[in-house]
XYZ file of C-alpha atoms in Angstrom:
497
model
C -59.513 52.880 7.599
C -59.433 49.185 6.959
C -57.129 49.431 3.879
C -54.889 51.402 6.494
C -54.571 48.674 9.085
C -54.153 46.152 6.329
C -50.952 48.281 4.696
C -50.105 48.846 8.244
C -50.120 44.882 8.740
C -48.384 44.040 5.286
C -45.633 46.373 6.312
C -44.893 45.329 9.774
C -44.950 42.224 8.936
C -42.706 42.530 5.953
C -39.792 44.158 8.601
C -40.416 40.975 10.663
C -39.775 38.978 7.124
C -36.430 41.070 7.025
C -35.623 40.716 10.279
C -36.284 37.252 10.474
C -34.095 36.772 7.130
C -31.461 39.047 8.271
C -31.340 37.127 11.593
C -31.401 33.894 9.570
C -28.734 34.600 6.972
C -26.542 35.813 10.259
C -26.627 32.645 12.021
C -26.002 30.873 8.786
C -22.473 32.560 8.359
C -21.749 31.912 11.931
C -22.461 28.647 11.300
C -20.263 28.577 8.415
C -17.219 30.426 10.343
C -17.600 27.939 13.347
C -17.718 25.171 11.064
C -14.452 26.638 8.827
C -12.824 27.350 12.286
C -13.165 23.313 13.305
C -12.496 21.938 9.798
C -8.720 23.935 9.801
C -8.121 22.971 13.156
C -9.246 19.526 13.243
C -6.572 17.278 12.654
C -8.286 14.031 11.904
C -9.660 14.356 8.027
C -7.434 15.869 5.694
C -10.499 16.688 3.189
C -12.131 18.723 5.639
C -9.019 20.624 6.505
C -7.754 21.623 3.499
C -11.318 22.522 2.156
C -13.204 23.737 5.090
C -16.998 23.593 5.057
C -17.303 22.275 1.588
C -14.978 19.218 2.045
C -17.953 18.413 4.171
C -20.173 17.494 1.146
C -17.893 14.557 0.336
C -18.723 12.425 3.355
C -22.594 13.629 3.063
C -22.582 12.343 -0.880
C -20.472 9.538 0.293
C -23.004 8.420 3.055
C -26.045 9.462 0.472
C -24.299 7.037 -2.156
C -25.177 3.705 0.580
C -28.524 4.721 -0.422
C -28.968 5.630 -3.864
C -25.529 3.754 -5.857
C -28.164 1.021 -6.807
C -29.228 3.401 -9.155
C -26.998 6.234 -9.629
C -23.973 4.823 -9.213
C -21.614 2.112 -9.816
C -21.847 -0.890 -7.606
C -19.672 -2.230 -4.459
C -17.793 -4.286 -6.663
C -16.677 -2.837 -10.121
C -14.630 -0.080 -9.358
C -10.868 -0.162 -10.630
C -7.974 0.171 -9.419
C -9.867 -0.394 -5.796
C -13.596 -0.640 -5.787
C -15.541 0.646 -3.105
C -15.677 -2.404 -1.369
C -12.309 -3.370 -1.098
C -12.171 0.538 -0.109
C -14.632 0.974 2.666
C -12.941 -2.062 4.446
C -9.509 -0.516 4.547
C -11.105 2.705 6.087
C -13.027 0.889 9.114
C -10.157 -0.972 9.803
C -8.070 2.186 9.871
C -10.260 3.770 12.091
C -10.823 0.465 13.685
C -14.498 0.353 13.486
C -16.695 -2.506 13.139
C -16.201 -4.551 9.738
C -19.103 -6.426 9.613
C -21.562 -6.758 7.273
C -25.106 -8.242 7.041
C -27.560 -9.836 4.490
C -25.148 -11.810 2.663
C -21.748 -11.242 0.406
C -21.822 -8.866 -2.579
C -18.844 -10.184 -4.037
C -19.387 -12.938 -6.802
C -17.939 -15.702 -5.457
C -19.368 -17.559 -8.978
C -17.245 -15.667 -10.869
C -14.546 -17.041 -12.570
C -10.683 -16.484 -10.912
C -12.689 -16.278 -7.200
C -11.456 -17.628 -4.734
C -12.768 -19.615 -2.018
C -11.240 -20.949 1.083
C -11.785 -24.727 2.438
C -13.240 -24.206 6.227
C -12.947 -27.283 8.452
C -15.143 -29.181 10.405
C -13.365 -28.484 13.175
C -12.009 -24.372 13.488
C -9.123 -23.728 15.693
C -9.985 -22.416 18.891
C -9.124 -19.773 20.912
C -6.596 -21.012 23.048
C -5.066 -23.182 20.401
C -4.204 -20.135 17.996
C -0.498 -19.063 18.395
C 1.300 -15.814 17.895
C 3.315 -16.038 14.511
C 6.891 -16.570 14.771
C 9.629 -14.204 13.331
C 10.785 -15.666 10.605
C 15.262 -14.996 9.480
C 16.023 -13.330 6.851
C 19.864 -13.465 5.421
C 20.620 -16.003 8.483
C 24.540 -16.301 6.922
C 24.761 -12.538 7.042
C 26.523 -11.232 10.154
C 23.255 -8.651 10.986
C 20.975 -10.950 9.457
C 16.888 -9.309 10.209
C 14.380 -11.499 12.111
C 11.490 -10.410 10.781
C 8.213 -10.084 13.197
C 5.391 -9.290 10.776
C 4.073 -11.350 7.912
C 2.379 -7.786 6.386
C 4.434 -5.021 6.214
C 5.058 -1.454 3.972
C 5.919 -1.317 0.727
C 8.023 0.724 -1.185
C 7.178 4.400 -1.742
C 10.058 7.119 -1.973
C 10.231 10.468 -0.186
C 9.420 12.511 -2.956
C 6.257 9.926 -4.747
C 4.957 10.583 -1.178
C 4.758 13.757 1.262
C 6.855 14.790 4.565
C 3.427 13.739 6.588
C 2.776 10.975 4.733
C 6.500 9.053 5.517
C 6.493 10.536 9.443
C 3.033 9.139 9.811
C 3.599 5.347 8.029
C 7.477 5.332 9.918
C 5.848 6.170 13.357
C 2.819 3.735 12.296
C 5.231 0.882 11.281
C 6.939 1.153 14.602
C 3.504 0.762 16.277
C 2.964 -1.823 14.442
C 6.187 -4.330 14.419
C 6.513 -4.042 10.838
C 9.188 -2.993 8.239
C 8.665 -0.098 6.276
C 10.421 0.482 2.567
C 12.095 3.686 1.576
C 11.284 3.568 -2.228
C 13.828 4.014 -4.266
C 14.382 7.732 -3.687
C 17.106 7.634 -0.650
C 16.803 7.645 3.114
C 15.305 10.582 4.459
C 15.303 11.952 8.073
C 11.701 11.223 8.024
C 11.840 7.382 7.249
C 14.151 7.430 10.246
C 11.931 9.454 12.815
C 9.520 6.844 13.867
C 12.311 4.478 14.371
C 10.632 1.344 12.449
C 12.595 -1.198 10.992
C 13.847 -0.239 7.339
C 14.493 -1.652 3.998
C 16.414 0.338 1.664
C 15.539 -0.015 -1.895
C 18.200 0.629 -4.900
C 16.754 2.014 -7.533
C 18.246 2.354 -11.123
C 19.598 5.346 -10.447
C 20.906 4.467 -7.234
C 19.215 7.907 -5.065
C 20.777 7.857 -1.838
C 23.933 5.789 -2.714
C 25.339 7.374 -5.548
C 28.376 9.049 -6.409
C 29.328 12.083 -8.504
C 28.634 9.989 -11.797
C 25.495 7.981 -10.281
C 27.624 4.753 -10.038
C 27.022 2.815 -7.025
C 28.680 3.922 -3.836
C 30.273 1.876 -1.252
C 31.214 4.869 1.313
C 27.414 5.896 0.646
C 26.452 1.982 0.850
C 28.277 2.235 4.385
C 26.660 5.330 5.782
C 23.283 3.838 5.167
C 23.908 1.028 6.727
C 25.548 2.216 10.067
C 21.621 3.477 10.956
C 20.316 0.336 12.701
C 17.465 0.704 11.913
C 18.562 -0.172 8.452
C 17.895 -4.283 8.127
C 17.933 -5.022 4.788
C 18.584 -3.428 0.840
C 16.211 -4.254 -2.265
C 17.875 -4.204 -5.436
C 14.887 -2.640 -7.657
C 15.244 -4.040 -10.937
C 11.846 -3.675 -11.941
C 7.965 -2.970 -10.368
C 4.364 -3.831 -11.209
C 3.070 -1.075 -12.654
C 5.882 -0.317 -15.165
C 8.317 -3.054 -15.555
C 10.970 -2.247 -18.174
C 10.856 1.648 -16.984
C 12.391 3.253 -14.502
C 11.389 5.442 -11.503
C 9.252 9.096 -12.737
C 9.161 11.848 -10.298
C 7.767 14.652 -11.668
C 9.950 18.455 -12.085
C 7.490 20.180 -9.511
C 7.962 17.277 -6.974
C 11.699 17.793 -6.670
C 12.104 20.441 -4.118
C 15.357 21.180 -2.537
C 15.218 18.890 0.033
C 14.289 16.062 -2.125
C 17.268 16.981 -4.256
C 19.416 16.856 -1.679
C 18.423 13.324 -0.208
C 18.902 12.207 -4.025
C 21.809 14.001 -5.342
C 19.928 15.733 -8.321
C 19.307 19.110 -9.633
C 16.238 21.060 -7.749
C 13.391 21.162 -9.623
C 13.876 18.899 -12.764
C 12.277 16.093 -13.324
C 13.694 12.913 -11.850
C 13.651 10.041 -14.259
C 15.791 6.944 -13.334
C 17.368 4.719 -15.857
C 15.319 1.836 -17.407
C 18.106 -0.902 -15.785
C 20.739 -0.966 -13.968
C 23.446 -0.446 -16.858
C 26.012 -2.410 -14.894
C 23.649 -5.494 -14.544
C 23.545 -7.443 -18.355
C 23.096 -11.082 -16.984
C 22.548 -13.360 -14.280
C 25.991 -13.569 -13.049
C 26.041 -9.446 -13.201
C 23.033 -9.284 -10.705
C 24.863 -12.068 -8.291
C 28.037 -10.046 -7.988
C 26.095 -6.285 -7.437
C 24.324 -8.595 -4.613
C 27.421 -10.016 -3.039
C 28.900 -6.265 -3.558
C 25.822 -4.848 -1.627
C 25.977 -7.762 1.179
C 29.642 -7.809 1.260
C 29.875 -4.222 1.985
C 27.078 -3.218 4.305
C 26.707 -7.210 6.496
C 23.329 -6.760 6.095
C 20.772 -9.162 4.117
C 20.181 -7.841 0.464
C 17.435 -9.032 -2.346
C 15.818 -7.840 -5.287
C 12.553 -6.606 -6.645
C 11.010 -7.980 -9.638
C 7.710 -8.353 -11.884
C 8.042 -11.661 -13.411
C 7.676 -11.618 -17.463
C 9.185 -14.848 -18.752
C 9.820 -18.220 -16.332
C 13.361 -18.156 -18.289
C 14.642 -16.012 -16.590
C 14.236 -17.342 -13.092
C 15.698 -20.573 -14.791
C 18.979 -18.239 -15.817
C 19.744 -16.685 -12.466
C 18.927 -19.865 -10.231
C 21.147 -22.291 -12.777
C 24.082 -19.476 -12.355
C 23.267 -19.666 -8.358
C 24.007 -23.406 -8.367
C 27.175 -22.628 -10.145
C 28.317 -20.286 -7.597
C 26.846 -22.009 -4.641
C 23.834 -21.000 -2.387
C 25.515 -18.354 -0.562
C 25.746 -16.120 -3.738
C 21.436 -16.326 -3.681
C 19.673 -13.370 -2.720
C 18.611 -13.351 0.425
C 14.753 -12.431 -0.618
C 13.365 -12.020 -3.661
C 10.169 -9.403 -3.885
C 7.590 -10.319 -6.664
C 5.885 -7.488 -7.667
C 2.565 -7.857 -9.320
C 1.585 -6.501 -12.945
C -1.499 -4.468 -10.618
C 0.963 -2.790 -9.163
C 0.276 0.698 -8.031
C 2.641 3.874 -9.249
C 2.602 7.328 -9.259
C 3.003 7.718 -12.647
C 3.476 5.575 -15.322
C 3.156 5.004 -19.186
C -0.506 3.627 -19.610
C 1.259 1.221 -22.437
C 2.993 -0.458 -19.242
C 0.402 -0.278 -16.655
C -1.993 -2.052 -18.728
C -0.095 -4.378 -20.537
C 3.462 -5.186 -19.071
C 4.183 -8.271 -17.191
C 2.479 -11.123 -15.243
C 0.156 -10.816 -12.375
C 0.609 -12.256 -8.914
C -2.116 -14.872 -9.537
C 0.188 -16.472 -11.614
C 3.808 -15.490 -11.233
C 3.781 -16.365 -7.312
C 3.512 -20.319 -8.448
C 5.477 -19.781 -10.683
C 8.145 -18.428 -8.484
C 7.568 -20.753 -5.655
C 7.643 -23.840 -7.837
C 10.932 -22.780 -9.093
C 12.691 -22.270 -5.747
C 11.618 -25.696 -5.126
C 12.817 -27.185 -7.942
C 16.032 -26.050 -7.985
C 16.179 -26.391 -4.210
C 16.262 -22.745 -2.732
C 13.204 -22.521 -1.149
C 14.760 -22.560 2.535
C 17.527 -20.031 1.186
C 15.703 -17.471 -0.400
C 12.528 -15.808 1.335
C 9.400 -14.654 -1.050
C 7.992 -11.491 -0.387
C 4.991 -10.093 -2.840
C 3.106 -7.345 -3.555
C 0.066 -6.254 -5.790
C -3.040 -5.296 -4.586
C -2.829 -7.095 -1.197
C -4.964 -4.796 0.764
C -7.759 -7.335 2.192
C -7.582 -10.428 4.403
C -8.676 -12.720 1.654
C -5.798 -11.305 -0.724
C -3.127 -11.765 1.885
C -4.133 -15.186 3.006
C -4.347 -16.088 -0.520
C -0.990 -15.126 -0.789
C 0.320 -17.120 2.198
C -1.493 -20.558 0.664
C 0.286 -20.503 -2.464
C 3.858 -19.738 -0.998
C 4.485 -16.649 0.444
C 6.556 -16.100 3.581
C 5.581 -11.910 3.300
C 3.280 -9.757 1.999
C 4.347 -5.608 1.606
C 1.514 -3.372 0.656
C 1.896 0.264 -0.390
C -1.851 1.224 -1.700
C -3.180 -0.616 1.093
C -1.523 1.663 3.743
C -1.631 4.991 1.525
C -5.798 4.259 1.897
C -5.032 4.228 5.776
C -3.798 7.642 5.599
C -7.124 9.154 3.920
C -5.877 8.242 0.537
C -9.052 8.359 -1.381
C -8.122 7.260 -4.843
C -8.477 10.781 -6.321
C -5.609 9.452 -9.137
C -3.823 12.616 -8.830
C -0.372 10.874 -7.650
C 1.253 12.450 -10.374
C 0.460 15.461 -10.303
C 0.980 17.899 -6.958
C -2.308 18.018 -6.367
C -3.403 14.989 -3.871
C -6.490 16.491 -2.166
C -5.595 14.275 1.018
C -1.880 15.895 1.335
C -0.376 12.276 0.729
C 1.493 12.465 -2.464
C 1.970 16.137 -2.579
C 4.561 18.974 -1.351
C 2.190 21.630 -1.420
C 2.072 23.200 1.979
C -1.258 23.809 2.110
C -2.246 20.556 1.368
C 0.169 18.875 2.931
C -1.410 20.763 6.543
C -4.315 18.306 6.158
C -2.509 15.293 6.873
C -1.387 15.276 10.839
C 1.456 12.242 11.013
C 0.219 11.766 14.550
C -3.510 10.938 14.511
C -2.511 8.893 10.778
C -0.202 6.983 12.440
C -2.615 5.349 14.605
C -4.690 4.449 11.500
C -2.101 2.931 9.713
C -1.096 0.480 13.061
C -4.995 -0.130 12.846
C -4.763 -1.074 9.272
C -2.185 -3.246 10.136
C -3.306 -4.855 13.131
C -7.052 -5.611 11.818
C -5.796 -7.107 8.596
C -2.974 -9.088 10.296
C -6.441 -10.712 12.961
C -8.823 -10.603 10.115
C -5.874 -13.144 8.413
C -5.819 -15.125 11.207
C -9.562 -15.580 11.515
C -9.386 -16.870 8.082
C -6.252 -19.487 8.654
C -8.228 -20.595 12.207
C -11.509 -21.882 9.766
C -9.376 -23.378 7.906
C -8.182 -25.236 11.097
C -4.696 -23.743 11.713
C -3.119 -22.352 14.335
C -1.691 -19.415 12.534
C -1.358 -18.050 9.137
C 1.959 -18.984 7.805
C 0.693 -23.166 8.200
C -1.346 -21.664 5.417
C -1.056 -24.078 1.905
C -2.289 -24.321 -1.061
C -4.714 -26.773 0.057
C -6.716 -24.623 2.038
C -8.073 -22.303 -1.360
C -9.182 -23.272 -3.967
C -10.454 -20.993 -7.578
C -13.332 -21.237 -9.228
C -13.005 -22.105 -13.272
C -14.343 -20.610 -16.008
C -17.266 -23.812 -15.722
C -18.006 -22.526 -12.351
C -16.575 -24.942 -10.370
C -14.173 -25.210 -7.737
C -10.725 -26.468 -7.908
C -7.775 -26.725 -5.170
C -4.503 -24.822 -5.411
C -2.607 -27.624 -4.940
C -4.133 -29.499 -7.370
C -4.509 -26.286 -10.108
C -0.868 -25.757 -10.303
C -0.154 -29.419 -10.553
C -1.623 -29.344 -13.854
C 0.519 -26.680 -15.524
């Protein structure tokens, strides 16, 4: 009788197990379909929408890693190209959260190359600070640009980056008051949708504004130019990451509509020349800028990563030949750091000078041969945080165009997959059903946060130093710490060279 009620027992209580489990495992793929249902739909994570449900285990590991990095995992501080750091603060300021930290600095500020900004006694207050004035680009031009924003967007092509990505950083740009670059694959409808201000780059292969034979155009020169929001044209000679090599656009990048915008077969590979073959010299360079200038009114530079000072002593001795007016009207110095989406790692690594010490260089030089009022200096390299952009400014700057920086702002997270079609966040790839993660509307907020937190965070820094805005930044206000540990000014550092 006992054993009876005790199988009875073990049995009913067994269903209940079942039942219970049953009930359990039921609510769990609810769960699961609810949680699939908001991921597609949601709008505002591009990880979570493309990979429903288990995109969800990246922000849980990434919010885990605060906890347990000290031991697991790689500190704030040594990750390349970007560490985490440098990372996390481009995110909050994209989302415009709170960047502050507590319990002290993790960055070395010991080690060697640091740098260190001199603070005043007395900070500029609040109602001393003042808004920073456009500054002219091209003013002999007849549509010369006045340009608003010391920080702006830096060159990456429709076809490096996705449909989303260009409608979300053109509408973002236009939030923001700042210029946006096309890259040197052609103006596409996109670039023009948010109505920002553009600058058209010329590549080597001239996308956009070639002819039949890829020679430069000047009825193509003229149609891009009649869009006013058109201000200026970058002659690319040559870019951080891969100086001495043109632009690489992978086969299964080139889509039809790609093609079209660059005037090249569908679905083979797009590989621009290594030079301009019509530019062999100084004097060659001054006459395709006067040609450019000449035939759209509109201010025209070039883009560069410096290699030898020799050459900047070759094209501004030809300029005083000609006279000043045959100068470009800006001259963008791209930094060996440069980002890419694909390049050979025998140029990435180990091809030309970085910003650190090219932008004296360059500066100096202007000086020196008196062109520093004529010709404006805009760089680029890794100039993603206040402290990078500020440093900038100091030693001679007027702008500072970022392309990494805002591709982080738009979920970017530094998956190195740029050249392949595979970009998990939809930003460098023209697969659909990637691409659906990536809303242009909600990113383009982020990216006008980006810009608008690291233009104040800039100004914070230039108001310790006791100015009233950024651009009365010098060299006097940083200094860089030396291999013996100590401190010495900019001004005085590149006195001694």
């Amino acid at each position: 009788m006992f054993s009876d009620r005790v199988s009875h027992f073990l049995f009913l209580a067994l269903e209940i197990m079942s039942a219970l489990l049953l009930l359990v495992m039921g609510i769990l793929v609810l769960v699961v379909l609810v949680v699939y249902i908001v991921d597609r739909s949601q709008t505002q994570q591009a990880i979570r929408r493309n990979y429903p449900v288990i995109g969800r285990f990246r922000y849980l590991f990434e919010h885990l890693g605060e906890f347990f990095r000290q031991y697991f995992f790689a500190m704030d501080r040594e990750e390349l190209p970007f560490n985490r750091a440098q990372r996390s603060w481009v995110y909050r300021a994209a989302k415009d959260l709170d960047r502050t930290v507590a319990f002290g600095s993790s960055k070395d500020i010991y080690r060697s190359g640091s740098i260190i900004f001199v603070n005043t006694a007395y900070p500029t207050l609040d109602e001393d600070m003042v808004e920073t004035a456009p500054l002219v680009i091209g003013p002999g031009c007849p549509h010369p640009y006045s340009a608003k924003s010391i920080i702006n967007i830096s060159g990456m092509s429709f076809g490096a980056l996705s449909k989303p990505a260009v409608q979300a950083l053109s509408h973002g740009a236009k939030l923001a008051g700042c210029w946006m670059n096309t890259g040197e694959g052609g103006l596409s409808p996109w670039h023009l949708e948010g109505e920002c201000d553009l600058v058209f780059q010329i590549g080597t292969a001239k996308y956009g504004v070639r002819d039949a034979h890829g020679n430069l155009s000047d009825d193509k020169l003229l149609q891009v130019a009649s869009h006013a929001n058109v201000r200026m044209f970058e002659i690319k000679l040559s870019q951080g990451a891969k100086p001495g090599k043109g632009g690489i656009l992978p086969a299964e990048k080139v889509t039809e509509e790609i093609a079209a915008i660059r005037g090249i077969p569908v679905g083979k590979a797009s590989v621009s020349p290594n030079r301009h073959p019509e530019i062999r010299c100084a004097a060659d360079l001054l006459a395709m800028i006067e040609r450019v200038r000449q035939v759209t009114g509109k201010p025209t530079g070039i883009k560069t990563v410096l290699g030898s000072p020799d050459w900047l002593d070759e094209l501004f001795s030809e300029i005083q030949i000609k006279g000043v007016e045959s100068a470009p009207d800006f001259i963008t110095l791209d930094s060996a750091d440069g980002g890419t989406g694909a390049a050979p790692m025998s140029l990435i690594d180990d091809v030309g000078m970085p910003l650190r010490e090219s932008l004296p260089i360059l500066v100096d030089k202007l000086v020196e041969y008196g062109l520093r009022d004529r010709i404006r200096v805009i760089c680029s390299g890794k100039l993603i945080t206040p402290s990078a952009v500020a440093t900038a400014i100091c030693v001679g700057a007027d702008f500072v165009v970022s392309a990494r920086g805002f591709m982080f702002s738009l979920g970017c997270i530094q998956a190195l997959q740029c050249n392949k079609n595979t970009c998990p966040t939809g930003v460098t790839t023209h697969d659909p059903r990637l691409q659906q993660g990536l809303d242009p509307e909600s990113k383009s907020v982020r990216v006008y946060n980006f810009h608008r937190n690291l233009q104040h965070e800039v100004g914070v820094i230039a108001h310790s130093c006791g100015v009233a805005e950024p651009r009365q930044l010098r060299r006097v206000h940083a200094r860089r710490v030396m291999d013996d540990g100590r401190s010495i000014s900019l001004e005085d550092l590149y006195k001694l060279r």
